[in-house]
CSV table of C-alpha atoms and ligand atoms in Angstrom, one decimal:
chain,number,residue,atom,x,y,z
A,1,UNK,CA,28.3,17.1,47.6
A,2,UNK,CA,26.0,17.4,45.2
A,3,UNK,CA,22.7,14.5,44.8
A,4,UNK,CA,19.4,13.9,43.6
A,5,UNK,CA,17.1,12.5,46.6
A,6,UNK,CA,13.7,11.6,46.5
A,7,UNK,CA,11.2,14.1,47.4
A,8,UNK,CA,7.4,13.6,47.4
A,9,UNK,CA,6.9,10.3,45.2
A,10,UNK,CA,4.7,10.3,42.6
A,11,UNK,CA,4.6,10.3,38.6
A,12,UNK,CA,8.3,11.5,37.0
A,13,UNK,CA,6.0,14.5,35.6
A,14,UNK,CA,5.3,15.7,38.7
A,15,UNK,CA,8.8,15.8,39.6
A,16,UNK,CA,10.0,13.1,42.3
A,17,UNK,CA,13.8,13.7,42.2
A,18,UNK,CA,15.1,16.9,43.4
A,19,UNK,CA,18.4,18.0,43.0
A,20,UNK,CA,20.0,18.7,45.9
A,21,UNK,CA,23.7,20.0,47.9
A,22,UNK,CA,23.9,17.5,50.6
A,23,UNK,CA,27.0,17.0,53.6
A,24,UNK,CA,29.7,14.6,52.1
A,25,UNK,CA,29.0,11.3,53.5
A,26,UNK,CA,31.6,10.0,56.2
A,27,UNK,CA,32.6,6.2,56.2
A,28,UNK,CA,32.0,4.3,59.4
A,29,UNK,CA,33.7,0.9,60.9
A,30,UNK,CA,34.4,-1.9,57.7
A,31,UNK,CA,33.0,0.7,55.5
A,32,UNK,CA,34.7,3.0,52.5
A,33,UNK,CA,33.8,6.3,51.3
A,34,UNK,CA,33.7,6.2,47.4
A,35,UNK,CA,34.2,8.6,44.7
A,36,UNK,CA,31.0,7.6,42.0
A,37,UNK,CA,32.3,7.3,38.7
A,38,UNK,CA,29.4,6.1,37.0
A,39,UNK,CA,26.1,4.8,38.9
A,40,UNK,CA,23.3,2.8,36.6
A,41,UNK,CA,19.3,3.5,36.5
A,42,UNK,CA,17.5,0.8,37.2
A,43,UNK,CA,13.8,0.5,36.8
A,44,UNK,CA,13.7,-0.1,40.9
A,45,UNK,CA,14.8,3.7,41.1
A,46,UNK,CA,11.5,4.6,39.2
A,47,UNK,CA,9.6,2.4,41.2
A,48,UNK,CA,10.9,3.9,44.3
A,49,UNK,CA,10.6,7.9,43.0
A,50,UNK,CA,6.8,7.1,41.4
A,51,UNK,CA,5.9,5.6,44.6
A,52,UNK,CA,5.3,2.0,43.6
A,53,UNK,CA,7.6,1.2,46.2
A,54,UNK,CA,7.1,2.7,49.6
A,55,UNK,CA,9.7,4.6,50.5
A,56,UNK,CA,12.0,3.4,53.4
A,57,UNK,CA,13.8,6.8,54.5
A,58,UNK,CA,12.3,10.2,53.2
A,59,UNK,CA,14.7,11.6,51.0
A,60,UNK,CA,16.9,9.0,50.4
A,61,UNK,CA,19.5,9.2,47.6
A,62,UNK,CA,18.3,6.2,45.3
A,63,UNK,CA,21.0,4.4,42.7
A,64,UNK,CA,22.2,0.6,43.3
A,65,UNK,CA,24.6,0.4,40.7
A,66,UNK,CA,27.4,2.5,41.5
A,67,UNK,CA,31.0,2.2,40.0
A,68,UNK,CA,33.4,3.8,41.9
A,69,UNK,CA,36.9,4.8,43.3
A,70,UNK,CA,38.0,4.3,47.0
A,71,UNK,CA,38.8,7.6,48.9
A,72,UNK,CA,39.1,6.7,52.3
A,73,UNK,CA,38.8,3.6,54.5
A,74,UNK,CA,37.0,3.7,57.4
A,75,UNK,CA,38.0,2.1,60.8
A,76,UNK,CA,39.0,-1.6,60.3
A,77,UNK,CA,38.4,-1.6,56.5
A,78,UNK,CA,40.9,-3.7,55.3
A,79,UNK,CA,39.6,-5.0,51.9
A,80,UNK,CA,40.9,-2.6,49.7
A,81,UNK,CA,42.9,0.4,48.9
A,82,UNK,CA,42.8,3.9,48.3
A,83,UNK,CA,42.2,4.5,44.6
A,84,UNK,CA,40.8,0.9,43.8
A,85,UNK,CA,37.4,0.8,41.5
A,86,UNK,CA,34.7,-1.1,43.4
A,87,UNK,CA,31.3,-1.7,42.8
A,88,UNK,CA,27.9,-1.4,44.7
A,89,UNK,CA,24.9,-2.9,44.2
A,90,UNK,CA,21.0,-3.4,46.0
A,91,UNK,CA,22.1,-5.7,48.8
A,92,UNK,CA,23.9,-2.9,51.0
A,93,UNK,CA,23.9,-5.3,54.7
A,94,UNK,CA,22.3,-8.4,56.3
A,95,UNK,CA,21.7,-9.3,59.6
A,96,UNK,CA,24.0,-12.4,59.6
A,97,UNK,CA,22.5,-14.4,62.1
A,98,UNK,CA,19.1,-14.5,60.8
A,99,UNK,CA,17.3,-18.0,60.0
A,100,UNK,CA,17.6,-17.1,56.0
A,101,UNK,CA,21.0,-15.5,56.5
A,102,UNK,CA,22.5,-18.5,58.6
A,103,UNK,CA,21.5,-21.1,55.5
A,104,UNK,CA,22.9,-18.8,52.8
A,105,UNK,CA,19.5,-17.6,51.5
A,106,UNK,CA,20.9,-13.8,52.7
A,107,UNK,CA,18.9,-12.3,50.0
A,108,UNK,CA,15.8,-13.0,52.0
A,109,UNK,CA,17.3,-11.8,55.3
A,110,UNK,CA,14.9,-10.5,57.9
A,111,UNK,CA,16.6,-7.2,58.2
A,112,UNK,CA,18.3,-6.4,54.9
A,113,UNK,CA,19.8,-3.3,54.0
A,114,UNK,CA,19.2,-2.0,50.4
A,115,UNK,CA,21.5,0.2,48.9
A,116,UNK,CA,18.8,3.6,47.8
A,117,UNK,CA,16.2,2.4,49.5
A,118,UNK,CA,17.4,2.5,53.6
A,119,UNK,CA,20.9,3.7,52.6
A,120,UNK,CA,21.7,6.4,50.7
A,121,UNK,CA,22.8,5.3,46.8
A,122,UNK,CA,24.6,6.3,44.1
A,123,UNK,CA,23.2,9.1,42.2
A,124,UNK,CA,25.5,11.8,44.2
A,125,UNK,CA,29.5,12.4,43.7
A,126,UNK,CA,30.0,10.4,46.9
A,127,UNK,CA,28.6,7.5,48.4
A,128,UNK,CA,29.6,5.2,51.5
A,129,UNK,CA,29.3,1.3,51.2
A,130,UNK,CA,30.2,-1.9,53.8
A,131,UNK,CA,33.3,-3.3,52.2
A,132,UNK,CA,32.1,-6.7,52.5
A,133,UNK,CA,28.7,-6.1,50.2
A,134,UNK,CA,31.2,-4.1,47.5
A,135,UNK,CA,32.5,-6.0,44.6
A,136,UNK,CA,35.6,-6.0,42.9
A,137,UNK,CA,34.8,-5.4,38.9
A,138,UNK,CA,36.4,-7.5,35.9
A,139,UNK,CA,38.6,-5.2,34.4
A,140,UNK,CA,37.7,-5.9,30.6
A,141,UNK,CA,34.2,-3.7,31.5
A,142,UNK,CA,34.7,-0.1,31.4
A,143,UNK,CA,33.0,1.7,34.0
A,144,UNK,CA,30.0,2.5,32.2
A,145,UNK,CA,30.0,-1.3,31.1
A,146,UNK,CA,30.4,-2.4,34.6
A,147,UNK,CA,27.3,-0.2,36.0
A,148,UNK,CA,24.2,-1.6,34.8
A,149,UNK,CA,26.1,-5.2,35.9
A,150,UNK,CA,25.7,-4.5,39.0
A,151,UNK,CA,21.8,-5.1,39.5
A,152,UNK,CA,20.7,-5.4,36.5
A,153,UNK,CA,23.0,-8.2,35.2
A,154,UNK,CA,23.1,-9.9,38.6
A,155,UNK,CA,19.0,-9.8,39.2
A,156,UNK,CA,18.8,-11.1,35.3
A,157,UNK,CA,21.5,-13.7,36.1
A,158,UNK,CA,19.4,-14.9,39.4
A,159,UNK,CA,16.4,-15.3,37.7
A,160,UNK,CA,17.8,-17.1,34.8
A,161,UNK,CA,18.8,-19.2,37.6
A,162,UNK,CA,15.4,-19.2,39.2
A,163,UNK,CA,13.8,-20.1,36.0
A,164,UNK,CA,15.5,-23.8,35.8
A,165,UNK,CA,16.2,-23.5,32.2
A,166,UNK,CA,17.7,-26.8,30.5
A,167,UNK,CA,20.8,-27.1,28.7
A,168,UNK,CA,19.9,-26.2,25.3
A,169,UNK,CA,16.4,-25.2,26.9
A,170,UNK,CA,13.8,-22.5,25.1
A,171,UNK,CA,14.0,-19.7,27.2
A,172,UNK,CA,10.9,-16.7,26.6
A,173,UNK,CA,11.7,-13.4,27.6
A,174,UNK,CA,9.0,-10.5,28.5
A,175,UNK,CA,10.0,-6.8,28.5
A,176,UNK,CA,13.4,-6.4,27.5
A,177,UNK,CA,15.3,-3.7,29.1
A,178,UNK,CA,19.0,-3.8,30.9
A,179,UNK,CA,18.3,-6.7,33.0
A,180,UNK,CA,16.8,-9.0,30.1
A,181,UNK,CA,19.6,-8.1,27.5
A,182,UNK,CA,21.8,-9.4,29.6
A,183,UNK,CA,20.5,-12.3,30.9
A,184,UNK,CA,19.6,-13.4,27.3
A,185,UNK,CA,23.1,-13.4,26.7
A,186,UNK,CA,24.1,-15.5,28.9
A,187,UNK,CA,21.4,-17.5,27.9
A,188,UNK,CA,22.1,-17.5,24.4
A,189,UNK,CA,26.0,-18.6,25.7
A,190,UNK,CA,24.8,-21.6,27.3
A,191,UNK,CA,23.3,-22.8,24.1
A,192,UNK,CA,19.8,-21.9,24.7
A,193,UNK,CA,17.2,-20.5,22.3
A,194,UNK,CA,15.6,-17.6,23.6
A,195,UNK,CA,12.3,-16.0,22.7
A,196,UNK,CA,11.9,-11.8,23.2
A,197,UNK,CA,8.0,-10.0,23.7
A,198,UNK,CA,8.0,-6.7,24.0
A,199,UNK,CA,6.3,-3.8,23.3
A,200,UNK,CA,9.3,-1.8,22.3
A,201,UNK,CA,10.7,-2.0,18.6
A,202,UNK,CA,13.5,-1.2,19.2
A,203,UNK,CA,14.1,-3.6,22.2
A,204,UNK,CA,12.8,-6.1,19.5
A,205,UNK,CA,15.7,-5.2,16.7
A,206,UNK,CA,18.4,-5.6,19.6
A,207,UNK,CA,17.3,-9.0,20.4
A,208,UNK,CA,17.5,-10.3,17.4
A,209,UNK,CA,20.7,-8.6,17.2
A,210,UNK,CA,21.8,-10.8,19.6
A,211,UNK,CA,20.8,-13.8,18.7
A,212,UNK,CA,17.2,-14.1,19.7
A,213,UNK,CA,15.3,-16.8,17.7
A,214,UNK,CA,11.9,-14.9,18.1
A,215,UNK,CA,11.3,-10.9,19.0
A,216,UNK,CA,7.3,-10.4,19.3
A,217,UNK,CA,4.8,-7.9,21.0
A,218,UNK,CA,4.3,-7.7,24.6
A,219,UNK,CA,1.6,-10.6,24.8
A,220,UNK,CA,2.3,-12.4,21.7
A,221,UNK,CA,2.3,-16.4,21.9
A,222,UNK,CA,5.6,-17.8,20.7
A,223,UNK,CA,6.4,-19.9,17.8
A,224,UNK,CA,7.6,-22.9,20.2
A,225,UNK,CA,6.3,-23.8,23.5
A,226,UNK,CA,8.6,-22.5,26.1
A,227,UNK,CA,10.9,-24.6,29.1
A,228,UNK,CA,11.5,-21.4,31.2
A,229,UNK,CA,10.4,-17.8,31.1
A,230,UNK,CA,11.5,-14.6,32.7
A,231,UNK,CA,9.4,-12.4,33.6
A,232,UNK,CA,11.4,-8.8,33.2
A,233,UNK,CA,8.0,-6.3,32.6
A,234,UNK,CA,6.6,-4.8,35.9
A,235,UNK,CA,3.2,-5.9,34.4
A,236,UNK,CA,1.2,-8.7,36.7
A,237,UNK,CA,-1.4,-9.2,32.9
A,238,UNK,CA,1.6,-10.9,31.6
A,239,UNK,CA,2.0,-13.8,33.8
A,240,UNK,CA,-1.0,-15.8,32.9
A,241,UNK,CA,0.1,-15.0,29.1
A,242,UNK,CA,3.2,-16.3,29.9
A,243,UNK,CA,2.3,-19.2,32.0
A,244,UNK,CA,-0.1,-20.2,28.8
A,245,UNK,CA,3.4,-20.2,26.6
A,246,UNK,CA,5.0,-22.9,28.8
A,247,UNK,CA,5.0,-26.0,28.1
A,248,UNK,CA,4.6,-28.9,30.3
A,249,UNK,CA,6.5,-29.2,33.7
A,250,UNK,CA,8.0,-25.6,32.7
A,251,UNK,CA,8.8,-22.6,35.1
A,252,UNK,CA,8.2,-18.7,34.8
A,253,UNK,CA,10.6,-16.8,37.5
A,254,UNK,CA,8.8,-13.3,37.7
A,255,UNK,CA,12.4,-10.9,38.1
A,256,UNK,CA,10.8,-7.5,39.2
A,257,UNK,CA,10.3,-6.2,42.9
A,258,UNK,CA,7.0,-4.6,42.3
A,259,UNK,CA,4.2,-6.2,39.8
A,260,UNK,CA,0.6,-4.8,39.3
A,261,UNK,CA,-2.0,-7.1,40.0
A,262,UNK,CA,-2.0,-10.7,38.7
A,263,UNK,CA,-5.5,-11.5,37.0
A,264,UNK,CA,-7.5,-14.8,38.0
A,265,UNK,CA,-5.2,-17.9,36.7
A,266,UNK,CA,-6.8,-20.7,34.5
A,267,UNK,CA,-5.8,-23.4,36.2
A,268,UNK,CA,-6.3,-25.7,33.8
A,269,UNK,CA,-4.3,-24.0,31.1
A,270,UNK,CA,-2.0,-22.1,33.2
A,271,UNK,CA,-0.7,-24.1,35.9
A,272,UNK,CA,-2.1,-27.6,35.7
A,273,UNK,CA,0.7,-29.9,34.1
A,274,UNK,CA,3.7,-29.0,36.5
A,275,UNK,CA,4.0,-25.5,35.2
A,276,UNK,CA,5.4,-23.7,37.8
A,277,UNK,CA,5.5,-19.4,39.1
A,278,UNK,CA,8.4,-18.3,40.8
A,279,UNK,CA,9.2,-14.8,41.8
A,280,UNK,CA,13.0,-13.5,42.3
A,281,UNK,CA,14.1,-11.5,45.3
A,282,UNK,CA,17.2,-9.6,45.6
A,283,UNK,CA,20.8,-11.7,45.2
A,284,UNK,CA,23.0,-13.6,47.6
A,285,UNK,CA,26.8,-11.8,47.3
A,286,UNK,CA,27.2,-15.3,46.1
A,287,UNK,CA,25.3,-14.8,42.8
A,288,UNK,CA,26.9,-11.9,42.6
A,289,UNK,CA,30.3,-13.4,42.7
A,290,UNK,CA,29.2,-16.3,40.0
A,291,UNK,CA,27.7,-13.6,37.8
A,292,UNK,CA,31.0,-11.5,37.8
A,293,UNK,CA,32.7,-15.0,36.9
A,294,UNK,CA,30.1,-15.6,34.3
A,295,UNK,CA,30.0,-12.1,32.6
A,296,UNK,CA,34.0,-11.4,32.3
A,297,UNK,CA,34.2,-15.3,30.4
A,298,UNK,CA,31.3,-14.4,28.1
A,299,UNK,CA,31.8,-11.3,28.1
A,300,UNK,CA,28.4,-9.8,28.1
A,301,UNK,CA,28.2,-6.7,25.8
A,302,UNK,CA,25.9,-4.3,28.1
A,303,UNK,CA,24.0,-1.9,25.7
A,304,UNK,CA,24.3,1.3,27.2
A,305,UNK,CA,22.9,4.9,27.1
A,306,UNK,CA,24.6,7.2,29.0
A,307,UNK,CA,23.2,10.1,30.7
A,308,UNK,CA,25.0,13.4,32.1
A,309,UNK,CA,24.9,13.5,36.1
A,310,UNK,CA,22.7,16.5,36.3
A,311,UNK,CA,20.2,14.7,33.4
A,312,UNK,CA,19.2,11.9,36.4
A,313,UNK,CA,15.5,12.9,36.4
A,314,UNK,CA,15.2,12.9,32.5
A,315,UNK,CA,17.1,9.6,32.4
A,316,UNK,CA,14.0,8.0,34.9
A,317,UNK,CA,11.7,10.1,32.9
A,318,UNK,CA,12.8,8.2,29.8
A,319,UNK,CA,12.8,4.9,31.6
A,320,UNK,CA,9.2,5.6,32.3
A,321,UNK,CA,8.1,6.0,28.6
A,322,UNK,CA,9.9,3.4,27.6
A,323,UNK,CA,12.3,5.3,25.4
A,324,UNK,CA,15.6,3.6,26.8
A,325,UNK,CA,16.9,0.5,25.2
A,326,UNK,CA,19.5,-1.5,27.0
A,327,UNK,CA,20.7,0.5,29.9
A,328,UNK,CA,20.6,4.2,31.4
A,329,UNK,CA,23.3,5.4,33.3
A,330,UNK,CA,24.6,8.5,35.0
A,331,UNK,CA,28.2,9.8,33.9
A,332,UNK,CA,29.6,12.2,37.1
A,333,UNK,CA,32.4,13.2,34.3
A,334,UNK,CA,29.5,14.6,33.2
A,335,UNK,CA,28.1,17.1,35.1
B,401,ZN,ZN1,19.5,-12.0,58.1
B,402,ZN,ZN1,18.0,-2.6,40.5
C-alpha cells in the first residue's frame, strides 16, 4: 500500500514526511483491517513530523482521524461487518487494568496506545484498528465531515468539558483552528457567549460567522471578563494572557499535547482569586461516545479543506504557516 511515514523529524521545509510503498497491514485478534476513505490532519501530526513530539516508533505512519470501510475482520472481531464505515481516532488501546484505566480515567492510562504515534495511522490506503477503540459515525456527516470529528471535535469537546463553563457562561477561545471551531459550536449551542483570539483573519471572519460575540488578535484582552477559556494555540506566552482575562473563580483548560514554555505567572493577577489552569489529555471512548451524541443533535458544521492523498506533506506544510482555516484533510479518492 501506499503511505506517508515519518522520516527524520524536523521543520516541514526540511521534509519530515516521506512517501512511501509499505506491506498491506494484516488485522490481528478483535482487530479489523480498514479501507481509509478520508483521514484528518491534526496539528498533533505536525507536532510529531517537526519533532515537538518525540517520536515513539521510527517511521511510523501518523494520522488519528481516519474514516473508513471494513475489509476484513480479524480473529474474534465481532463488532462489525464487512463494508461498514468506522472511525479511528488517538486513543488506539489501554491497558485495562491499570489504576487510571480501572476508575474510568483510561485516557490517562499507564500504557496507552496512540493511534500515529505507537501504531501506525491513517495517512496510507489501509490501516488496522482494535474494534473496541473504533467508532461508529452518525450518518448525517459525510466522510470528510466525520474526519476532523474524530480528534479534533472530540479533544475540543473534552476540553470544553475540562474548562467548567456555566450555563449561559463566557467562554474565550485562543487559536482557532479544527478543534476550536468546533468546540465553539457546541458552545455557542448551549447558550454560551464565546470570545475568539487569534492571529489568523480569516479564522477571525469564521468565528464571527458562527456566532462568536468577539474575534480579536492572538493576545488581545476581551471586551467581558471571561468564566472559562480554552486554550487551542500550541503557544505556552498565551496562558498568562489568558489567565489575566478570567474573571474570578474562572478556569483555563490548556487543549494541546505539546506547549512551549509557560513564562513566570503573576500570582496576584493570574491565579490568585480561584482562577484555575487545567491541561487536557487525550479522551476516554466515553467522551467520545457523548461527543458523537452531542455533534449529530447539533449538528456541528465542520469547516473543511480537503487535500489530495498524495498532497499530505503540503497539507502539514500549510498547517504550519497557518494557512488552513477549519480543518485539513486527506481525500484517498484523491490520489
Ligand atoms: Zn491503563
Ligand atoms: Zn489529534
Amino acid at each position: 500500500m501506499r503511505a506517508w511515514r515519518v522520516g527524520q523529524p524536523g521543520p516541514m521545509s526540511s521534509g519530515p514526511l516521506v512517501a512511501d510503498e509499505c506491506p498491506d497491514p494484516r488485522p490481528g485478534p478483535g482487530e479489523v483491517l480498514l479501507r481509509v476513505r478520508v483521514c484528518g490532519v491534526c496539528r498533533t501530526d505536525l507536532h510529531l513530523a517537526e519533532g515537538d513530539l518525540t517520536p515513539r516508533r521510527p517511521g511510523v505512519i501518523p494520522g488519528h482521524e481516519v474514516v473508513g470501510e471494513v475489509l476484513t475482520c480479524g480473529a474474534r472481531a465481532t463488532r462489525f461487518s464487512r463494508g461498514e464505515r468506522v472511525g479511528v481516532a488517538w486513543l488506539g488501546r489501554t491497558c485495562g487494568t491499570c489504576r487510571f484505566c480501572l476508575r474510568g480515567a483510561e485516557n490517562l492510562c499507564l500504557s496507552p496506545v496512540f493511534t500515529g504515534w505507537d501504531r501506525d495511522g491513517g495517512y496510507a490506503e489501509l490501516i488496522t484498528v482494535a474494534e473496541n477503540f473504533a467508532y461508529r459515525l452518525p450518518p448525517r456527516f459525510s466522510d470528510e465531515e466525520a474526519a476532523p470529528l474524530l480528534c479534533a471535535g472530540i479533544i475540543g469537546y473534552r476540553a470544553l468539558c475540562r474548562a467548567d463553563l456555566p450555563i449561559g457562561g463566557r467562554l474565550g477561545i485562543y487559536g482557532f483552528g479544527g478543534s476550536a471551531h468546533l468546540a465553539a459550536q457546541i458552545a455557542l449551542f448551549q447558550g454560551a457567549r464565546v470570545y475568539v483570539m487569534t492571529r489568523s483573519e480569516e479564522a477571525r471572519a469564521l468565528a464571527l460567522e458562527l456566532g462568536a460575540t468577539f474575534a480579536g488578535g492572538a493576545d488581545e484582552q476581551p471586551p467581558d471578563p471571561l468564566d472559562s477559556a480554552i486554550l487551542f494555540a500550541p503557544a505556552g506566552g498565551l496562558v498568562p494572557v489568558a489567565l489575566r482575562a478570567l474573571d474570578r473563580g474562572g478556569t483555563l483548560a490548556v487543549a494541546g499535547i505539546h506547549l512551549s514554555d509557560i513564562p513566570p505567572l503573576h500570582y496576584a493577577a493570574e491565579l490568585f482569586q480561584e482562577r484555575q489552569l487545567r491541561s487536557v489529555t487525550a479522551n476516554t471512548r466515553a467522551d467520545g461516545e457523548e461527543f458523537f451524541r452531542v455533534a449529530a443533535e447539533i449538528p456541528l458544521r465542520p469547516t473543511t479543506v480537503p487535500y489530495p492523498f498524495s498532497a499530505a506533506d503540503k497539507a502539514l506544510l500549510d498547517l504550519s504557516e497557518d494557512r488552513v482555516t477549519g480543518a485539513a484533510v486527506l481525500r484517498m479518492d484523491d490520489p
